[in-house]
Tab-separated table of C-alpha atoms in Angstrom:
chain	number	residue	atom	x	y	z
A	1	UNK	CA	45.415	12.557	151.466
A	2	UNK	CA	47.078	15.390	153.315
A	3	UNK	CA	50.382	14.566	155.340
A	4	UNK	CA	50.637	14.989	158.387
A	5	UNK	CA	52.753	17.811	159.767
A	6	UNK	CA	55.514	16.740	162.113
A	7	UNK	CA	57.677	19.181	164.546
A	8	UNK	CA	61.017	18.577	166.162
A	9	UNK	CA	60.252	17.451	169.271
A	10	UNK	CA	61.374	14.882	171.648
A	11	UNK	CA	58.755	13.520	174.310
A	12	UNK	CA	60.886	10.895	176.068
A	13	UNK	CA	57.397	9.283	176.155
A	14	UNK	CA	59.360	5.689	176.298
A	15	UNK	CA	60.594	6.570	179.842
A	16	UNK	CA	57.005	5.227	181.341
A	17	UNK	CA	57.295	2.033	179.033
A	18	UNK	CA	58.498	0.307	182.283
A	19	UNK	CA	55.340	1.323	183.586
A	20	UNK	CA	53.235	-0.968	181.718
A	21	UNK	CA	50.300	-1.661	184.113
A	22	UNK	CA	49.756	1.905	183.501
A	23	UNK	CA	49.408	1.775	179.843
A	24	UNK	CA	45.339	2.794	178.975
A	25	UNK	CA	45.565	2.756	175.188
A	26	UNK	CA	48.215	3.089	171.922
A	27	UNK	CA	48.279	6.522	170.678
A	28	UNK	CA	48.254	6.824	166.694
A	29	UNK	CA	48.184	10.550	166.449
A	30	UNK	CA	49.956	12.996	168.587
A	31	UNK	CA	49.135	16.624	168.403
A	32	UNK	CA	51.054	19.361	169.538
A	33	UNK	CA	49.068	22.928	170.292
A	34	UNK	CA	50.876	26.425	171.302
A	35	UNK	CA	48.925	27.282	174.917
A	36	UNK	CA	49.216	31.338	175.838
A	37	UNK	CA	47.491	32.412	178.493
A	38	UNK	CA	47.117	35.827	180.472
A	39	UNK	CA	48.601	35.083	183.891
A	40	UNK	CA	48.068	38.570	185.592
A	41	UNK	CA	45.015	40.711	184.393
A	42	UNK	CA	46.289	43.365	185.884
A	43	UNK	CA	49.559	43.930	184.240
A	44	UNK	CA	48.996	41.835	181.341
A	45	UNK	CA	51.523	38.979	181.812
A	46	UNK	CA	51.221	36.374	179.332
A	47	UNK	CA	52.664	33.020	179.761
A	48	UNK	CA	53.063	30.407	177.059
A	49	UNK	CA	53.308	26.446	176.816
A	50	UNK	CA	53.319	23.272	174.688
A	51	UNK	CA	50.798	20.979	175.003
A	52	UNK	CA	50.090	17.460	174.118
A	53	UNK	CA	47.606	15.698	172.772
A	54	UNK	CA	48.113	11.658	172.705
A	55	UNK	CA	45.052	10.403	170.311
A	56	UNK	CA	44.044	6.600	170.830
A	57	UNK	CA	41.206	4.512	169.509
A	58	UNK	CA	39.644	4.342	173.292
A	59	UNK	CA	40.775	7.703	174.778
A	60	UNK	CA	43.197	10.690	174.578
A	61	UNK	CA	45.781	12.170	177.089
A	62	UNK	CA	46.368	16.119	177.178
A	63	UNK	CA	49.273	18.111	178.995
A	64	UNK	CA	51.397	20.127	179.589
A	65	UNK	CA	55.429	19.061	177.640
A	66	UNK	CA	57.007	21.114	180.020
A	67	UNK	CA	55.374	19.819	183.205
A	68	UNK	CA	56.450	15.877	181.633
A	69	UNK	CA	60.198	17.523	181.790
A	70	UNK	CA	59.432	18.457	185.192
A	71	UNK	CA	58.346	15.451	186.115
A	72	UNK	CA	60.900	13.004	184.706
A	73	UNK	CA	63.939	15.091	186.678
A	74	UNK	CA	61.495	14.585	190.163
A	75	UNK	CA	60.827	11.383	189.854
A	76	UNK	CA	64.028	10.437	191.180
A	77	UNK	CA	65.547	11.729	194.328
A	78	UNK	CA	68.724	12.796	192.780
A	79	UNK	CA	66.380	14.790	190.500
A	80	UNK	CA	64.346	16.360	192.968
A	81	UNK	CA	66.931	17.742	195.228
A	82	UNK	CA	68.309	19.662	192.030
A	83	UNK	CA	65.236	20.961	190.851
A	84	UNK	CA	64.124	22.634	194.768
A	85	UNK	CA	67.884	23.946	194.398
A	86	UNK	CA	67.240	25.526	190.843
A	87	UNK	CA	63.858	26.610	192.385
A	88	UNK	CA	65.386	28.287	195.556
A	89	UNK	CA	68.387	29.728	193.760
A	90	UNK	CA	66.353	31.629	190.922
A	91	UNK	CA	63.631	32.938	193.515
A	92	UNK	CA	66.749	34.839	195.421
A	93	UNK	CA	68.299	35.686	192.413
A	94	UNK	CA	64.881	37.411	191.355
A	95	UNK	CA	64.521	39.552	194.653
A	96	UNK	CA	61.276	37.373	195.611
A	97	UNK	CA	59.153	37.245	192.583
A	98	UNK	CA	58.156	34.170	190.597
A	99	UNK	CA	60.820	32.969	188.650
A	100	UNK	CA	60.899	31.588	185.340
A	101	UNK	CA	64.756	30.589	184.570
A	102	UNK	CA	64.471	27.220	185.934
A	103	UNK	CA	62.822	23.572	185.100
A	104	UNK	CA	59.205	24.514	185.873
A	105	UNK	CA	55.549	23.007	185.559
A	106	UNK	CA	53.344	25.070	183.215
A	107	UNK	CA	49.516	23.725	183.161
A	108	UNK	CA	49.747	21.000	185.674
A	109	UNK	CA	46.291	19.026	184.759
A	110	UNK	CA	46.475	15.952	182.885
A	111	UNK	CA	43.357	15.502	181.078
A	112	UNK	CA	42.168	11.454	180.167
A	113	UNK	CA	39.166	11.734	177.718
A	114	UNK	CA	36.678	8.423	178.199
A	115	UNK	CA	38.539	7.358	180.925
A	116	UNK	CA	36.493	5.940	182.192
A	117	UNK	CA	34.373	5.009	179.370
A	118	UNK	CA	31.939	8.112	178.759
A	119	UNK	CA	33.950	10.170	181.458
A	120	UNK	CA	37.000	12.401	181.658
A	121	UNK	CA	39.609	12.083	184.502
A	122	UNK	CA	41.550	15.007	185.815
A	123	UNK	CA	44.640	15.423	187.935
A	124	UNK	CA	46.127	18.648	188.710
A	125	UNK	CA	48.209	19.961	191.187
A	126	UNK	CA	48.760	22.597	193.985
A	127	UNK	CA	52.000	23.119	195.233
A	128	UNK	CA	52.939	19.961	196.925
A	129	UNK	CA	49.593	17.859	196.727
A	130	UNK	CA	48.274	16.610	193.659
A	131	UNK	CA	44.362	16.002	193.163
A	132	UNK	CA	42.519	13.654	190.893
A	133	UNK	CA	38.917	14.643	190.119
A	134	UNK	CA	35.751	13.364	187.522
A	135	UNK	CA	34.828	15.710	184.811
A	136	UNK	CA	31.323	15.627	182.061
A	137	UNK	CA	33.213	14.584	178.538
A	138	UNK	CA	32.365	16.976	175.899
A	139	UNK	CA	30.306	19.134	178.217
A	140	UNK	CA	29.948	21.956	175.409
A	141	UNK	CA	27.256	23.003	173.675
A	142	UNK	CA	28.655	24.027	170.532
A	143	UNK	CA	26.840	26.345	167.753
A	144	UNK	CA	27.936	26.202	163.995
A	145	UNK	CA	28.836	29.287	162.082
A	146	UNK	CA	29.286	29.999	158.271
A	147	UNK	CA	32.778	31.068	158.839
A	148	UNK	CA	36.025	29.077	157.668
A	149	UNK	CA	39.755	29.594	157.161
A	150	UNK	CA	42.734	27.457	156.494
A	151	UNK	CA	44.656	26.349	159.273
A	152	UNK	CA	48.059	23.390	158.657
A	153	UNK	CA	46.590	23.524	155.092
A	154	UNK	CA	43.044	22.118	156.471
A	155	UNK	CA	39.794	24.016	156.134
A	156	UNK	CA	38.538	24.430	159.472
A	157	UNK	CA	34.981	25.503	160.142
A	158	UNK	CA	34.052	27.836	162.703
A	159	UNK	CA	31.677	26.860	166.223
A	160	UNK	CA	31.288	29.069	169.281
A	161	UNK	CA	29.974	27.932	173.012
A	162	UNK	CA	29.472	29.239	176.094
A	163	UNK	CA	31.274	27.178	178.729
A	164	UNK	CA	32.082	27.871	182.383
A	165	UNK	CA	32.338	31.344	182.347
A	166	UNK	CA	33.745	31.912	179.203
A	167	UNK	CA	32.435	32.516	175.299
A	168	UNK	CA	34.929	30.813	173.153
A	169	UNK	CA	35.740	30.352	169.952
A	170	UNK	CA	36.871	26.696	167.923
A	171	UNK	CA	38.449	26.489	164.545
A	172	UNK	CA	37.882	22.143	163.748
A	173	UNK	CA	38.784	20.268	160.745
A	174	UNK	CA	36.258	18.153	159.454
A	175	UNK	CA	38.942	16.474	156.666
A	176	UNK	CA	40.058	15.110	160.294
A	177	UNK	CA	37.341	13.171	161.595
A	178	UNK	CA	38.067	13.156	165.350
A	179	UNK	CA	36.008	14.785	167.930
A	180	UNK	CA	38.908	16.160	170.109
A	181	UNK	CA	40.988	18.963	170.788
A	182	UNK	CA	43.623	20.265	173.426
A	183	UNK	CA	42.716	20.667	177.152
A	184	UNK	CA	39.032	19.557	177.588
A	185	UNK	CA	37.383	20.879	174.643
A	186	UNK	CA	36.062	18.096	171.958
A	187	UNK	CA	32.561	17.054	170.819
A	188	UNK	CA	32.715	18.133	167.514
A	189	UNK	CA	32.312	16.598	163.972
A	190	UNK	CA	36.279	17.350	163.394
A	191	UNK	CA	39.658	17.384	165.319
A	192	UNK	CA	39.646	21.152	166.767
A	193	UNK	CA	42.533	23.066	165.243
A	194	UNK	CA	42.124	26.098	167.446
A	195	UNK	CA	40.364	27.292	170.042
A	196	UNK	CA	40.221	31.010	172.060
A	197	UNK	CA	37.752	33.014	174.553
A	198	UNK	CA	36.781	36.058	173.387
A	199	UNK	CA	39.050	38.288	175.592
A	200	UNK	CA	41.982	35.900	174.504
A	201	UNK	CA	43.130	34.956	177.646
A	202	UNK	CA	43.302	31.596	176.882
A	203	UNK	CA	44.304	30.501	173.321
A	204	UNK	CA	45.306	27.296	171.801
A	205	UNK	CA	46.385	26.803	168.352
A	206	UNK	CA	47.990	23.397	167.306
A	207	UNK	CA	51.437	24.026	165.407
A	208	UNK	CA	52.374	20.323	164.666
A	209	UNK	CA	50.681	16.736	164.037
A	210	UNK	CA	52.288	13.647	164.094
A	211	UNK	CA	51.250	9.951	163.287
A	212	UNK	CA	52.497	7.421	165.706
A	213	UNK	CA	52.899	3.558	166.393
A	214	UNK	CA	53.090	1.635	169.377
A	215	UNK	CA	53.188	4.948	171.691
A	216	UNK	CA	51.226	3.876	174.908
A	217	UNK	CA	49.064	6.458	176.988
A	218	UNK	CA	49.851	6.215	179.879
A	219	UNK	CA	48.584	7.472	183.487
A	220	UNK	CA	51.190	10.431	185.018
A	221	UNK	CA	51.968	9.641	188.458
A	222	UNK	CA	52.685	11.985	191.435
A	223	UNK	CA	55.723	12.600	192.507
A	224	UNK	CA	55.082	14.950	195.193
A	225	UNK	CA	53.981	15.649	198.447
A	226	UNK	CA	52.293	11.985	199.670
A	227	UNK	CA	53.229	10.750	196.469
A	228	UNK	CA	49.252	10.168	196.017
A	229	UNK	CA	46.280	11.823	194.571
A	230	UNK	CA	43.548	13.405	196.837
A	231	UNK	CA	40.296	12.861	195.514
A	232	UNK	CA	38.290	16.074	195.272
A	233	UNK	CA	35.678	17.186	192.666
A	234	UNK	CA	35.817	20.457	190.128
A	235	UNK	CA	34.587	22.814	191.758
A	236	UNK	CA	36.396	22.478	195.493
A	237	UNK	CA	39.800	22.273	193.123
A	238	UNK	CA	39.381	25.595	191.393
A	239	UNK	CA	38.359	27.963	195.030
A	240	UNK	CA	41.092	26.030	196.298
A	241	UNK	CA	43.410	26.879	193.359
A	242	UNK	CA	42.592	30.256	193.528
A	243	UNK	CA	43.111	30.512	196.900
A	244	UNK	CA	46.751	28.833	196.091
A	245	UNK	CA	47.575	31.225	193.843
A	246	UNK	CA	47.074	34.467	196.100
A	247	UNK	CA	48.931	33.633	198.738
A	248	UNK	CA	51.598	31.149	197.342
A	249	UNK	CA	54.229	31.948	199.887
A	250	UNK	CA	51.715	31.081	202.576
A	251	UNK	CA	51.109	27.261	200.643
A	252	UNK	CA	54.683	26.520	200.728
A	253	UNK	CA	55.392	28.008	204.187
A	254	UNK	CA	52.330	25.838	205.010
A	255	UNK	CA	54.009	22.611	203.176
A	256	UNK	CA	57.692	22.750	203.908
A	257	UNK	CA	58.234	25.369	206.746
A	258	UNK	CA	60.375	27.503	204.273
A	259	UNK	CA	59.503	31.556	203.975
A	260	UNK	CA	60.604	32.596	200.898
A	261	UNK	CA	59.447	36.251	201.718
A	262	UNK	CA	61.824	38.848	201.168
A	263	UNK	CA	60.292	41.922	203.760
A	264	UNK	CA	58.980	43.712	200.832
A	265	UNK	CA	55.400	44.070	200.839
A	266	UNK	CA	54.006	40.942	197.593
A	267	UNK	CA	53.294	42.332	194.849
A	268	UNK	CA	49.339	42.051	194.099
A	269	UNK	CA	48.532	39.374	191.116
A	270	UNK	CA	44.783	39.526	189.225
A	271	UNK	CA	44.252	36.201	188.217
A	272	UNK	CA	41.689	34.963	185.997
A	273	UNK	CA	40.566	31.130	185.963
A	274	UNK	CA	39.859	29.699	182.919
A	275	UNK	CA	36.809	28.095	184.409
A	276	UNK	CA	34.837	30.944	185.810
A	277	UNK	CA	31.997	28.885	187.486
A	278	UNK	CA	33.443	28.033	191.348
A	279	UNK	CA	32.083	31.069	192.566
């Protein structure tokens, strides 16, 4: 039996353990996937991220490592007052564009497979609200192909779907009999190893798999804004994501009063959803 590959990381998952009315399940494999994504189509501005992928018997947990950083230094008020001064200081220090040398979220959704039972639960995030939403579990359609290649020393077999906009591509193992796989892809006879669209906009590729004991998934809170989650469904998140994300300045004037404008006309971003069907 092959063993399982495991990468040095740290998750500080035990910081929630005092949290244990929030526990939904015991994780016994963690998986840990390389996310790249095109951030501005018109310039080509890739962005990159480590995500997560808590297994259980019941249900599975995906995000973002990063964002869990994030959200461990504001979930104190010490903590939060530093990271709005890191924030403040490196969007000066970068004449008004978005910085990146500072503690920062990267994919903000936390996605709980069959939680409910038969039903996936979302929370994301725009600026300083958070949103909790219902989602179809395993909502694609997936084709088999002939095609196979070796991925962490499994064979991985080859399926394609279309889903929400998008043709993509899924590399699963079926030596790994666990119908998962990072963000909210799943429903097939294997644990999916890697996963792409066809432009490559949005690619995920585990690097690392650990087992686990006594890990407990549990539910992320909010620590911003009302400190609360606003119920919404899929589709009213993603227009108003997209509306977040041209006109950023204008959310956080909106929020906090603050203009982080510099005079000089914003620079114009092209951004590309990875779920294509709000529209």
């Amino acid at each position: 039996m092959k063993k399982f590959l495991i990468i040095g990381i740290s998750i500080f998952i035990f910081l929630f353990l005092s949290q244990a009315q929030n526990n939904f399940d015991i994780a016994y494999l963690k998986c840990q996937y390389n996310h790249t994504w095109q951030f501005d189509t018109l310039e080509n501005i890739v962005r990159d991220d480590l995500l997560i992928l808590q297994i259980g018997k019941n249900m599975s947990k995906s995000y973002s490592y990063y964002t869990f950083q994030y959200d461990s230094l504001n979930s104190s008020p010490k903590g939060r007052a530093e990271a709005q001064r890191l924030f403040i200081k490196a969007f000066r220090e970068n004449s008004g564009s978005i910085p990146r040398n500072f503690p920062h979220k990267r994919m903000k959704s936390h996605i709980y497979k069959n939680y409910p039972q038969g039903i996936m639960t979302v929370t994301d995030g725009l600026s300083l609200q958070d949103y909790i939403y219902e989602d179809q579990l395993n909502a694609q359609n997936w084709q088999f192909a002939d095609s196979t290649k070796t991925i962490l020393d499994y064979s991985c077999q080859m399926a394609t779907c279309d889903f929400r906009g998008r043709q993509w591509t899924a590399w699963f193992a079926p030596d790994i009999p666990i119908s998962d796989g990072p963000w909210k892809f799943g429903g097939l006879p294997g644990l999916i190893m890697e996963v792409y669209d066809c432009g490559r906009q949005y690619h995920f590729t585990i690097v690392g798999m650990q087992k686990v004991e006594n890990e407990p998934i549990v539910f992320s809170e909010t620590y911003v804004g009302s400190k609360r989650f606003e119920k919404t469904n899929r589709v009213d998140f993603l227009k108003a994501q997209k509306k977040y994300l041209m006109d950023m300045n204008g959310y956080i004037r909106m929020e906090t009063g603050i203009d982080l404008s510099t005079g000089k006309p914003e620079k114009i971003m092209r951004y590309d959803l990875i779920e294509r069907d709000y529209e």
